[in-house]
CSV table of C-alpha atoms and ligand atoms in Angstrom, one decimal:
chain,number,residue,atom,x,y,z
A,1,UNK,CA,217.7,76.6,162.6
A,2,UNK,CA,216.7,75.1,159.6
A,3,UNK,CA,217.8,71.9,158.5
A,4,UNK,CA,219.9,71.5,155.2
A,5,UNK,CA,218.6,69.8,152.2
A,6,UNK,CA,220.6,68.7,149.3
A,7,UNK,CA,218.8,67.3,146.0
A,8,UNK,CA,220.6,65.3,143.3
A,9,UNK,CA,218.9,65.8,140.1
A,10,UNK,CA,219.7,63.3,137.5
A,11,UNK,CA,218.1,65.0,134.8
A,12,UNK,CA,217.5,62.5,132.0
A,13,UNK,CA,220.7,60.5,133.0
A,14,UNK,CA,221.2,56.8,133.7
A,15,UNK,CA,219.9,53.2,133.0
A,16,UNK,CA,217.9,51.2,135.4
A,17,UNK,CA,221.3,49.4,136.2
A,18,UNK,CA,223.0,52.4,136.2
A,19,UNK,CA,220.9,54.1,138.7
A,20,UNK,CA,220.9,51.1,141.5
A,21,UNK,CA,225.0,51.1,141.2
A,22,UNK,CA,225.0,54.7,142.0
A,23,UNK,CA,222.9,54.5,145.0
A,24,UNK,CA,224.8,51.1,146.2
A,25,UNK,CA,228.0,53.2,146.1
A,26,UNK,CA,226.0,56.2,147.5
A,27,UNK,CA,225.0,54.3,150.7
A,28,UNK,CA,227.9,53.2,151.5
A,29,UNK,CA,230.0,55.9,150.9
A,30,UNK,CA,227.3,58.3,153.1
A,31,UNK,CA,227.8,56.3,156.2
A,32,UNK,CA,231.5,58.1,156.5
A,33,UNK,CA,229.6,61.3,157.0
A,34,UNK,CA,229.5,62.5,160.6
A,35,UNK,CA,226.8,65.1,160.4
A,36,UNK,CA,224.6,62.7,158.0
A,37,UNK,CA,221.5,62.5,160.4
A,38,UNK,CA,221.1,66.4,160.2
A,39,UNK,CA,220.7,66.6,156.3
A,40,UNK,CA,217.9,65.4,154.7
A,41,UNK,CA,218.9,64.4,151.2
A,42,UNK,CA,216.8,63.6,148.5
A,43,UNK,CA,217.3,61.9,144.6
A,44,UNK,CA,216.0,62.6,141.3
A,45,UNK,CA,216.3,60.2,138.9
A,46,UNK,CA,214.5,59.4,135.7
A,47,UNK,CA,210.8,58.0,136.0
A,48,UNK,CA,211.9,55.3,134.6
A,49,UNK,CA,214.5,54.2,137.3
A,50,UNK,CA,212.0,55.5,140.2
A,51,UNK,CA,211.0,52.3,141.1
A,52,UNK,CA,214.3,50.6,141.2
A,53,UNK,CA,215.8,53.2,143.4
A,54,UNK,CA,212.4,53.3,145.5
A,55,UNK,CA,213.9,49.7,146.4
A,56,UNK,CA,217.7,50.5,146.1
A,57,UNK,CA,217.6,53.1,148.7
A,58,UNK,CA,215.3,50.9,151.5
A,59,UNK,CA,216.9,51.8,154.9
A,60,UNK,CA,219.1,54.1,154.0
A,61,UNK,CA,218.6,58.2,154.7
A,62,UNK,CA,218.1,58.8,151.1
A,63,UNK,CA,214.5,60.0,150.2
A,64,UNK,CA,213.0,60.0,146.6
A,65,UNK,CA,211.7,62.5,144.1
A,66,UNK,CA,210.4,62.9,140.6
A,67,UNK,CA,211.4,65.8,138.2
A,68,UNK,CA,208.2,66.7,137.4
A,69,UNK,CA,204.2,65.7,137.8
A,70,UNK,CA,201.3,66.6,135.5
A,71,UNK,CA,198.6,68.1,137.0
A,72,UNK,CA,195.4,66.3,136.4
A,73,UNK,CA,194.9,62.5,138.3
A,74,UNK,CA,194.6,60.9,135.5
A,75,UNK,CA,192.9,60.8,132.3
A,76,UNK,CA,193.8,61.1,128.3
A,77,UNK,CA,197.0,62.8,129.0
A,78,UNK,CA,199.4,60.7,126.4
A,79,UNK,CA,203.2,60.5,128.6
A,80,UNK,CA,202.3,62.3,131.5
A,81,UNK,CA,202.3,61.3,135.2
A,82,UNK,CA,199.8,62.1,137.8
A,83,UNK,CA,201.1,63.0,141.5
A,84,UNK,CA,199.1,59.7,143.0
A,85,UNK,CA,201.6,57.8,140.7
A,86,UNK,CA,205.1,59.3,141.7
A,87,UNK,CA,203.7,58.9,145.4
A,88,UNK,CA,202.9,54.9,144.6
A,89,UNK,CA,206.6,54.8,143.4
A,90,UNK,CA,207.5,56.2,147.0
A,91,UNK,CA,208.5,60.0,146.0
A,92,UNK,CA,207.9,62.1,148.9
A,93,UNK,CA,209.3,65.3,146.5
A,94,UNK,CA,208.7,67.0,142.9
A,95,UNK,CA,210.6,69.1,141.2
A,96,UNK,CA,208.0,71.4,139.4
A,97,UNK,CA,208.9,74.2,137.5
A,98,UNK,CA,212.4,73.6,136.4
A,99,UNK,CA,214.2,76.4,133.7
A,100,UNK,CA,214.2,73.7,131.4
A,101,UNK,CA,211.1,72.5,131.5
A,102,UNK,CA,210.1,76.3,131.0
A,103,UNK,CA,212.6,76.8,128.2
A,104,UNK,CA,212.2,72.8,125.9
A,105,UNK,CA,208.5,72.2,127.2
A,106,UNK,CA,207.1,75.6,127.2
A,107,UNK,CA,206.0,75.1,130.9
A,108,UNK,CA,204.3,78.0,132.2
A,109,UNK,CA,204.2,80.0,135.6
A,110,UNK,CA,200.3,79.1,135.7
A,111,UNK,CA,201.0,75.0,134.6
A,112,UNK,CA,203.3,75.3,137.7
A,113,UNK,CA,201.2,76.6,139.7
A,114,UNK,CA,199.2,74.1,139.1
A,115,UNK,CA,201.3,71.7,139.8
A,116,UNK,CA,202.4,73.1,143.1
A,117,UNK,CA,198.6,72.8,144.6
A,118,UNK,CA,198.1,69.4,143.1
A,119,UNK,CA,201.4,68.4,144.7
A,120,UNK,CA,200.7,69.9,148.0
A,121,UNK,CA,196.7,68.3,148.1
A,122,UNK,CA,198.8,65.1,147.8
A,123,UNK,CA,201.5,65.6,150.9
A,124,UNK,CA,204.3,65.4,148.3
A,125,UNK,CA,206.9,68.2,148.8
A,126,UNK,CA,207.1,70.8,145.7
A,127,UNK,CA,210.1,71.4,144.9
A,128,UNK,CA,209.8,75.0,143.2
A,129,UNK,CA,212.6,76.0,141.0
A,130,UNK,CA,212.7,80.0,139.5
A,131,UNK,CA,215.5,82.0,138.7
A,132,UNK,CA,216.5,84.7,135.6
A,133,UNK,CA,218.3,84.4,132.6
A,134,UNK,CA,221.9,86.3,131.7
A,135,UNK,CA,219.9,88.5,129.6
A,136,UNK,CA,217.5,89.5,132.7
A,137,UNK,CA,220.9,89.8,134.7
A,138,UNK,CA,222.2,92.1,132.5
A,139,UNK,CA,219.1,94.1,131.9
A,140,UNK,CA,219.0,94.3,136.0
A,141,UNK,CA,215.6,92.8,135.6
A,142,UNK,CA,216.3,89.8,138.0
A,143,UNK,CA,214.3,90.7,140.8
A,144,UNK,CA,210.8,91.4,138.7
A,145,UNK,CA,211.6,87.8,137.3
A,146,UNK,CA,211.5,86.2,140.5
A,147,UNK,CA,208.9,88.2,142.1
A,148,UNK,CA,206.6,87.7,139.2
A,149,UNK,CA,207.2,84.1,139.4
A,150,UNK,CA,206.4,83.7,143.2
A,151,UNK,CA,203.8,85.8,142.5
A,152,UNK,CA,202.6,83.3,139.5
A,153,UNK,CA,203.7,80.0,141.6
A,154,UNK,CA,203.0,80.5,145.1
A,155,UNK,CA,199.0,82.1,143.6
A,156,UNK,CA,196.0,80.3,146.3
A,157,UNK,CA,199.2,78.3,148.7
A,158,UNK,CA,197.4,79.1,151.7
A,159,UNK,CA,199.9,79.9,155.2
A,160,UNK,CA,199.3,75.9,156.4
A,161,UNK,CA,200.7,75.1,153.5
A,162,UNK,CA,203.6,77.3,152.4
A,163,UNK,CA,206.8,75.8,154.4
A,164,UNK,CA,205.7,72.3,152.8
A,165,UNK,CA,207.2,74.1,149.6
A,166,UNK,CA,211.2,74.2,148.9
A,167,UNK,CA,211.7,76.9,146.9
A,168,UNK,CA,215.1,76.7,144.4
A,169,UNK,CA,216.7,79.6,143.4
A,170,UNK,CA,218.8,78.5,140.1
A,171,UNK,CA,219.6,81.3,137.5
A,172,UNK,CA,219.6,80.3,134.4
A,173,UNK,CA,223.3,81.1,133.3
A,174,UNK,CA,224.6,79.2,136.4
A,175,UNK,CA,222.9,75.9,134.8
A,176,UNK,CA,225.4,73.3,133.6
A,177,UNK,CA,228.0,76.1,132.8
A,178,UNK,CA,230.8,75.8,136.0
A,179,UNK,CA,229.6,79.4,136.4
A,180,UNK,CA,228.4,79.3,139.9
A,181,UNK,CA,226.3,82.6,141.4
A,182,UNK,CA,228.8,83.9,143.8
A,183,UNK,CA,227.6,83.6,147.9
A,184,UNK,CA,226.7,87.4,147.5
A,185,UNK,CA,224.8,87.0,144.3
A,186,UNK,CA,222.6,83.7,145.2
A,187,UNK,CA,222.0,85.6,148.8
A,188,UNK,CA,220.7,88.6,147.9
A,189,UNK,CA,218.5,87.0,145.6
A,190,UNK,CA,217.3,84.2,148.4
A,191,UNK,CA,217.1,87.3,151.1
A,192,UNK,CA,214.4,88.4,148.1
A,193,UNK,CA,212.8,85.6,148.0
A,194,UNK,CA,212.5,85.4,152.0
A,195,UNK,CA,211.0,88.9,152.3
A,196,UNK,CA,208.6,88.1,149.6
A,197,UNK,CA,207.0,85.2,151.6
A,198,UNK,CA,207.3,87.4,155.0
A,199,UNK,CA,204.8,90.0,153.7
A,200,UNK,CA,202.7,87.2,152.1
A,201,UNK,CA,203.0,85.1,154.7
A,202,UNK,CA,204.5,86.4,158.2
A,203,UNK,CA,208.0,86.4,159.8
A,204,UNK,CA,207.7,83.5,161.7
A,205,UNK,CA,206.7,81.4,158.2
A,206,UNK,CA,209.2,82.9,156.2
A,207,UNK,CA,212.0,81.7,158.8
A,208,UNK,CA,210.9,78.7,158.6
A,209,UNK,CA,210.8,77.9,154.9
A,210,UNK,CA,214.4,76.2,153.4
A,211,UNK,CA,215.0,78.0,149.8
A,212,UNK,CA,218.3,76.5,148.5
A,213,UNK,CA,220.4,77.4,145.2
A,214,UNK,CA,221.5,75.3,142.2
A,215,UNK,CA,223.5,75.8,139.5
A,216,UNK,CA,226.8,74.5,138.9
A,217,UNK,CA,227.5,73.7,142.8
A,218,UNK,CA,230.2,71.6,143.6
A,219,UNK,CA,232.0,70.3,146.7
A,220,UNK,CA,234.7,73.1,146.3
A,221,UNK,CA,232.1,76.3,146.3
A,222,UNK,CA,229.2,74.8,148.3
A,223,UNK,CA,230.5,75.6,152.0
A,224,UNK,CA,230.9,79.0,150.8
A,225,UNK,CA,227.2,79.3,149.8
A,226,UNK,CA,226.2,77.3,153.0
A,227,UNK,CA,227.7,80.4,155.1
A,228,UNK,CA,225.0,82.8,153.5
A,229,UNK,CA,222.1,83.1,156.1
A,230,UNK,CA,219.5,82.2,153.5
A,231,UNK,CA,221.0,79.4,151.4
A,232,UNK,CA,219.7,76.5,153.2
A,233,UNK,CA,220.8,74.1,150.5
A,234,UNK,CA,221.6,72.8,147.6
A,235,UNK,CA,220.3,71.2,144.0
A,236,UNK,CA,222.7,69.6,142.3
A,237,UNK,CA,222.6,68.6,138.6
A,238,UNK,CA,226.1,67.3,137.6
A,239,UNK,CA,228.2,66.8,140.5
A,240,UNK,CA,225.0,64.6,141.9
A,241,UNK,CA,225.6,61.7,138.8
A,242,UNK,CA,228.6,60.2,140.8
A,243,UNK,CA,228.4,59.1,143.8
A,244,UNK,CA,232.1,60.2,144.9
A,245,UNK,CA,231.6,63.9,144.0
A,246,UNK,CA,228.4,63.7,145.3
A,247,UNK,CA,229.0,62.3,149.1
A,248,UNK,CA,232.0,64.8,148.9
A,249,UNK,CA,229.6,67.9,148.3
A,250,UNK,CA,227.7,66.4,150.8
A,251,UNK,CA,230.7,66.3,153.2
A,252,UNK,CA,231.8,69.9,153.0
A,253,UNK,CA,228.6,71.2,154.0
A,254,UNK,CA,229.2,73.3,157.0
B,1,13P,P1,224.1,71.8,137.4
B,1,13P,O1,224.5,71.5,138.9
B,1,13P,O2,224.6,70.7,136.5
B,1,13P,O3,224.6,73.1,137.0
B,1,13P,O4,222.5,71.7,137.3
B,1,13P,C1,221.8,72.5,138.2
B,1,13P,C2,220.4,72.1,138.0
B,1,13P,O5,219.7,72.4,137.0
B,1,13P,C3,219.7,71.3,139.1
B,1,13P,O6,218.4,71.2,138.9
């Protein structure tokens, strides 16, 4: 059984102040939740509030993350972050390789890559995020997409390493638009992205590793996508800004 993992990802939302009073309401608001022990959830905010919430969400079950890491320790890199420096501000996750840091940032599948091995040398959890556009949907070319970027991603991630990696499958057109994947669609595409790490990496790996799905979930569709074998979770861009939706996303998983 794996255990569920739901990520709030802030994108580039929310003051300082405005952070902390999200996770004050979000702690107490979590303790109403029976099954709260068995989820591990983890937030996302801006770099610039990760040190406030680092503080904010002391003894509570909430665990921190950055949305994103450069790849080098440190050195003339003008506004980027090493992994050592998210890790002193007490993130134990990274998103790496979101759709729109491919798409604004021109990110590529081997800068992510690279990012996923510095991130893993480091003990912090990658948090790898793939998925197709509408116009690979339509073209039916969804499943070379995500096998070319495992393939790209997961390159020298050696089998000691590989269930330390969350892998997120979020399709492009699901991002931001209320059009959610439907349980069949985000499950084939997770059952994929299973059998791709079994041959690479055995069964009994595979099993173990928690791939969840993102785009547009909410607390009405994500007990739906909770009952597919492979969706192990969720990351959650809007409905994670307020604390209310968020605990009652968090409620309705089953
Ligand atoms: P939405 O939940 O707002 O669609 O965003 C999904 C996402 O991009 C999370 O990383």
């Amino acid at each position: 059984m794996r255990r569920p993992l739901i990520v709030g990802n802030w994108k580039m939302n929310k003051t300082i102040q405005e952070a902390i009073q999200t996770i004050n309401d979000l702690k107490t608001l979590v303790t109403d939740i029976a099954n709260i022990n068995n989820i591990d959830i983890v937030i996302c905010p801006a770099y610039t509030a990760l040190y406030a919430v680092k503080h904010a969400i002391a003894h509570s079950r909430l665990m921190l993350g950055a949305q994103n890491i450069f790849w080098q320790e440190n050195g003339a890199f003008t506004g980027e972050i090493s992994t050592s420096m998210i890790k002193d501000l007490g993130c134990s996750y990274v998103i790496v390789g979101h759709s729109e840091r491919r798409q604004y940032f021109k990110e590529t599948d081997s800068d992510i890559n690279k990012k996923i091995l510095v991130s893993l040398n480091k003990n912090i959890t990658p948090i790898l995020c793939i998925g197709e556009s509408l116009q690979n949907r339509v073209d039916k070319l969804t499943f070379n997409i995500i096998k070319t970027q495992l393939e790209h991603a997961l390159a020298n991630v050696k089998s000691n390493q590989i269930t330390s990696v969350i892998i997120a499958y979020e399709p492009i057109w699901a991002i931001g638009t209320g059009q959610t994947a439907t349980p069949f669609q985000a499950q084939e595409v997770h059952l994929f992205i299973r059998k791709f790490c079994e041959d690479k990496y055995g069964y009994n790996i595979a099993d173990k590793m928690r791939i969840i799905y993102g785009g547009s979930v909410n607390s009405e569709n994500i007990s739906d996508l909770m009952k597919e074998t492979d969706i192990d979770g969720g990351l959650i861009g809007g409905a994670s800004l307020q604390a209310k939706s968020f605990t009652q996303l968090i409620k309705n998983l089953k």
